[in-house]
CSV table of C-alpha atoms in Angstrom, one decimal:
chain,number,residue,atom,x,y,z
A,287,MET,CA,15.0,12.1,-9.3
A,288,LYS,CA,13.0,14.3,-6.9
A,289,LYS,CA,10.5,15.4,-9.6
A,290,LEU,CA,10.3,11.8,-10.8
A,291,GLY,CA,9.5,10.6,-7.3
A,292,ILE,CA,6.9,13.3,-6.8
A,293,GLY,CA,5.3,12.4,-10.1
A,294,PHE,CA,5.2,8.7,-9.3
A,295,TYR,CA,3.7,9.5,-5.9
A,296,ALA,CA,1.0,11.7,-7.5
A,297,VAL,CA,0.1,8.9,-9.9
A,298,VAL,CA,-0.3,6.5,-6.9
A,299,VAL,CA,-2.4,9.1,-5.1
A,300,VAL,CA,-4.7,9.5,-8.1
A,301,ALA,CA,-5.0,5.7,-8.4
A,302,LEU,CA,-5.9,5.5,-4.7
A,303,MET,CA,-8.5,8.2,-5.0
A,304,VAL,CA,-10.2,6.5,-7.9
A,305,TRP,CA,-10.1,3.1,-6.1
A,306,GLY,CA,-11.5,4.7,-3.0
A,307,PHE,CA,-14.3,6.3,-5.0
A,308,TYR,CA,-15.1,2.9,-6.5
A,309,GLN,CA,-15.1,1.3,-3.1
A,310,ALA,CA,-17.3,4.0,-1.6
A,311,ILE,CA,-19.9,4.2,-4.4
A,312,TYR,CA,-20.0,0.7,-5.8
A,313,VAL,CA,-18.7,-1.8,-3.3
A,314,ALA,CA,-20.0,-0.6,0.1
A,315,PRO,CA,-23.6,-1.5,0.7
A,316,ASN,CA,-26.3,1.0,1.6
A,317,ASP,CA,-26.8,1.7,5.3
A,318,ALA,CA,-30.0,0.0,6.6
A,319,MET,CA,-31.2,3.2,8.4
A,320,GLN,CA,-29.8,6.0,6.1
A,321,GLY,CA,-29.6,4.5,2.7
A,322,GLU,CA,-27.4,6.2,0.1
A,323,ILE,CA,-26.7,9.3,2.1
A,324,PHE,CA,-24.5,7.2,4.4
A,325,ARG,CA,-21.8,7.2,1.8
A,326,ILE,CA,-20.8,10.7,2.8
A,327,ILE,CA,-19.0,9.0,5.7
A,328,PHE,CA,-16.3,7.9,3.3
A,329,TYR,CA,-15.4,11.6,2.7
A,330,HIS,CA,-16.6,13.3,5.8
A,331,VAL,CA,-14.7,11.3,8.4
A,332,PRO,CA,-11.4,11.0,6.4
A,333,SER,CA,-11.4,14.7,5.8
A,334,ALA,CA,-11.9,15.4,9.5
A,335,SER,CA,-9.1,12.9,10.4
A,336,VAL,CA,-6.7,14.5,7.9
A,337,ALA,CA,-7.6,18.0,9.1
A,338,PHE,CA,-6.7,17.0,12.7
A,339,MET,CA,-3.4,15.5,11.5
A,340,PHE,CA,-2.4,18.7,9.6
A,341,PHE,CA,-3.4,20.9,12.5
A,342,ALA,CA,-1.0,18.8,14.6
A,343,VAL,CA,1.7,19.4,12.0
A,344,SER,CA,1.0,23.2,12.3
A,345,LEU,CA,1.2,22.8,16.1
A,346,LEU,CA,4.6,21.1,15.9
A,347,GLY,CA,5.8,23.6,13.4
A,348,SER,CA,4.7,26.5,15.7
A,349,ILE,CA,6.4,25.0,18.7
A,350,GLY,CA,9.5,24.4,16.6
A,351,TYR,CA,9.6,28.0,15.4
A,352,LEU,CA,9.3,29.4,19.0
A,353,THR,CA,12.0,27.0,20.2
A,354,TRP,CA,14.5,27.8,17.5
A,355,ARG,CA,13.8,31.3,16.4
A,356,ARG,CA,16.9,32.7,18.2
A,357,SER,CA,19.2,29.7,18.4
A,358,ARG,CA,18.7,28.2,15.0
A,359,PRO,CA,17.1,30.6,12.5
A,360,ASP,CA,17.2,28.2,9.6
A,361,TRP,CA,15.5,25.5,11.5
A,362,ALA,CA,12.9,28.0,12.8
A,363,GLN,CA,12.1,29.1,9.3
A,364,MET,CA,11.6,25.5,8.2
A,365,ALA,CA,9.4,24.9,11.1
A,366,ASP,CA,7.4,28.0,10.3
A,367,ALA,CA,6.9,26.8,6.8
A,368,TRP,CA,5.5,23.5,8.1
A,369,ALA,CA,3.3,25.4,10.5
A,370,LEU,CA,1.8,27.5,7.7
A,371,ALA,CA,1.5,24.6,5.3
A,372,GLY,CA,-0.2,22.5,7.9
A,373,ALA,CA,-2.7,25.2,8.8
A,374,GLU,CA,-3.6,25.9,5.2
A,375,VAL,CA,-4.2,22.3,4.2
A,376,GLY,CA,-5.9,21.7,7.5
A,377,VAL,CA,-8.3,24.5,6.8
A,378,VAL,CA,-9.1,23.1,3.3
A,379,PHE,CA,-10.0,19.7,4.8
A,380,CYS,CA,-11.9,21.3,7.7
A,381,THR,CA,-13.9,23.2,5.1
A,382,VAL,CA,-14.8,19.9,3.5
A,383,VAL,CA,-16.0,18.7,6.9
A,384,LEU,CA,-18.2,21.7,7.4
A,385,ILE,CA,-19.7,21.3,4.0
A,386,THR,CA,-20.3,17.6,4.0
A,387,GLY,CA,-21.6,17.5,7.6
A,388,PRO,CA,-24.6,19.7,7.0
A,389,ILE,CA,-25.5,17.9,3.8
A,390,TRP,CA,-25.4,14.6,5.7
A,391,GLY,CA,-27.3,16.2,8.7
A,392,ARG,CA,-30.1,17.6,6.5
A,393,ARG,CA,-31.0,14.1,5.3
A,394,ALA,CA,-30.3,12.3,8.6
A,395,TRP,CA,-31.7,14.8,11.1
A,396,GLY,CA,-33.9,17.0,9.0
A,397,ILE,CA,-31.9,20.2,9.7
A,398,TRP,CA,-28.8,21.8,8.1
A,399,TRP,CA,-27.2,23.0,11.3
A,400,THR,CA,-27.6,22.8,15.1
A,401,TRP,CA,-25.4,24.3,17.7
A,402,ASP,CA,-24.4,21.1,19.3
A,403,ALA,CA,-21.0,20.6,20.9
A,404,ARG,CA,-19.4,18.8,17.9
A,405,LEU,CA,-20.5,21.2,15.3
A,406,THR,CA,-19.8,24.3,17.3
A,407,THR,CA,-16.3,23.3,18.4
A,408,THR,CA,-15.5,22.3,14.8
A,409,LEU,CA,-16.6,25.7,13.5
A,410,VAL,CA,-14.5,27.4,16.2
A,411,LEU,CA,-11.5,25.4,15.1
A,412,TRP,CA,-12.0,26.5,11.5
A,413,LEU,CA,-12.4,30.1,12.5
A,414,ILE,CA,-9.2,30.1,14.6
A,415,TYR,CA,-7.1,28.7,11.8
A,416,VAL,CA,-8.8,31.0,9.2
A,417,SER,CA,-7.7,33.8,11.6
A,418,TYR,CA,-4.2,32.4,11.6
A,419,LEU,CA,-4.1,32.5,7.8
A,420,LEU,CA,-5.5,36.1,7.7
A,421,LEU,CA,-2.8,37.1,10.2
A,422,ARG,CA,-0.1,35.6,8.0
A,423,ARG,CA,-1.6,37.1,4.9
A,424,PHE,CA,-2.3,40.7,5.9
A,425,ALA,CA,-0.2,41.5,9.0
A,426,ALA,CA,3.3,42.9,8.7
A,427,GLY,CA,6.2,43.3,10.9
A,428,PRO,CA,9.0,41.2,12.6
A,429,GLN,CA,6.6,39.7,15.1
A,430,VAL,CA,4.1,38.2,12.7
A,431,GLN,CA,5.6,34.7,12.7
A,432,THR,CA,5.7,34.7,16.5
A,433,LEU,CA,2.1,35.8,16.9
A,434,ALA,CA,1.0,33.3,14.3
A,435,ALA,CA,2.9,30.5,16.2
A,436,VAL,CA,1.1,31.4,19.4
A,437,LEU,CA,-2.2,31.4,17.6
A,438,GLY,CA,-1.5,28.1,16.0
A,439,ILE,CA,-0.7,26.5,19.3
A,440,PHE,CA,-3.9,28.0,20.8
A,441,GLY,CA,-6.0,26.7,17.9
A,442,ALA,CA,-4.6,23.1,18.2
A,443,LEU,CA,-6.0,23.0,21.8
A,444,ASP,CA,-9.5,22.8,20.2
A,445,VAL,CA,-8.7,19.6,18.3
A,446,PRO,CA,-9.0,17.2,21.2
A,447,ILE,CA,-12.1,19.1,22.3
A,448,VAL,CA,-13.7,18.5,18.9
A,449,TYR,CA,-12.7,14.8,19.0
A,450,MET,CA,-14.0,14.2,22.5
A,451,SER,CA,-17.1,16.4,22.2
A,452,ASN,CA,-19.6,13.6,21.6
A,453,ARG,CA,-18.1,11.6,24.4
A,454,TRP,CA,-18.1,14.4,27.0
A,455,TRP,CA,-21.5,15.9,26.1
A,456,ARG,CA,-24.8,14.8,24.8
A,457,THR,CA,-24.8,15.9,21.1
A,458,GLN,CA,-26.9,15.6,18.0
A,459,HIS,CA,-24.1,13.5,16.6
A,460,PRO,CA,-24.4,9.7,17.3
A,461,ALA,CA,-22.0,7.8,19.6
A,462,PRO,CA,-18.5,7.3,18.2
A,463,VAL,CA,-18.4,4.6,15.5
A,464,PHE,CA,-15.0,3.4,16.7
A,465,GLY,CA,-14.2,3.0,20.4
A,466,GLY,CA,-17.7,4.0,21.4
A,467,GLY,CA,-18.4,1.1,23.7
A,468,ASP,CA,-20.7,-1.9,23.2
A,469,GLY,CA,-22.4,-2.0,19.8
A,470,SER,CA,-19.9,0.4,18.2
A,471,GLY,CA,-17.9,-0.4,15.1
A,472,MET,CA,-18.5,-0.8,11.4
A,473,ASP,CA,-19.7,-3.8,9.4
A,474,LYS,CA,-16.9,-5.6,7.6
A,475,SER,CA,-18.6,-4.9,4.2
A,476,MET,CA,-18.2,-1.1,5.0
A,477,LEU,CA,-14.9,-1.2,6.9
A,478,GLY,CA,-12.8,-2.1,3.8
A,479,PRO,CA,-14.1,0.8,1.7
A,480,PHE,CA,-13.8,3.1,4.7
A,481,LEU,CA,-10.1,2.2,5.3
A,482,TRP,CA,-9.3,2.6,1.6
A,483,ASN,CA,-10.7,6.1,1.6
A,484,MET,CA,-8.9,6.9,4.8
A,485,LEU,CA,-5.6,5.9,3.0
A,486,ALA,CA,-6.5,7.7,-0.2
A,487,TRP,CA,-7.4,11.0,1.5
A,488,PHE,CA,-4.4,10.8,3.8
A,489,CYS,CA,-2.0,10.3,0.8
A,490,TRP,CA,-3.8,13.1,-1.1
A,491,GLY,CA,-3.4,15.5,1.9
A,492,VAL,CA,0.3,14.6,2.3
A,493,LEU,CA,0.9,15.4,-1.4
A,494,ILE,CA,-0.7,18.8,-1.1
A,495,LEU,CA,1.1,19.5,2.2
A,496,ALA,CA,4.5,18.7,0.7
A,497,LEU,CA,3.9,20.9,-2.3
A,498,ARG,CA,2.7,23.8,-0.1
A,499,PHE,CA,5.7,23.4,2.2
A,500,ARG,CA,8.0,23.5,-0.8
A,501,VAL,CA,6.4,26.6,-2.2
A,502,GLU,CA,6.6,28.3,1.2
A,503,ARG,CA,10.3,27.4,1.5
A,504,MET,CA,11.0,28.9,-1.9
A,505,HIS,CA,9.2,32.1,-0.9
A,506,GLN,CA,11.3,32.3,2.3
A,507,LYS,CA,14.5,31.8,0.4
A,508,ASN,CA,13.5,34.4,-2.2
A,509,ALA,CA,12.5,36.9,0.5
A,510,ALA,CA,15.9,36.3,2.4
A,511,ARG,CA,17.8,36.8,-0.9
A,512,GLU,CA,15.9,40.0,-1.7
A,513,GLN,CA,16.6,41.3,1.8
A,514,GLN,CA,20.3,40.5,1.5
A,515,GLU,CA,20.5,42.2,-1.9
A,516,ALA,CA,18.7,45.3,-0.5
A,517,LEU,CA,21.2,45.5,2.4
A,518,GLN,CA,24.2,45.1,0.1
A,519,SER,CA,22.8,47.9,-2.2
A,520,HIS,CA,22.9,50.3,0.7
A,521,VAL,CA,26.4,49.5,1.7
């Protein structure tokens, strides 16, 4: 039943992705100022939103691991698996943001990159979580999970800074589309396709996150079993 449910959800996700693509490319009108290049918003902004959400998952998992690592080891390992999965998937979506952003900026601003607050803080966020993944991949020892949890919490502190950067400072980025004050918002003809793509990319991210969490839990259980077998062989 679990495999059937996952398969059904995967089919729904693919359908949503196809429908979102149709909405973004064929239904949404061109922007009056930017033309066709504006359609990157249907991938750039949802990817950023999903990345923020999964970094929040990593944050909660890291806090959970530090909270339960001595009192409830099983819960701690599960929390750690969520932390790692959230960081990995978050980095993937943040990479999409850092690729689509310069493509959009090249056409809109005439430059690939500028060290404004939004771009710089996003790059710092990506570098922190890449460092988190490198630590998990190459470091060894009993304190790796603890060090990674601390780094994951530290990295999550940059998320609100990224989000608020074009509100706090004058940046190359335009004012926020939503909640930016008078004149902000999106035309109804564009809002529908935008929300469909937000839903599609969110569901796609959740699918990848769940699969990555499942793989990590299997890895943890296999490692624990191998450790137990090694201890028994020395008895």
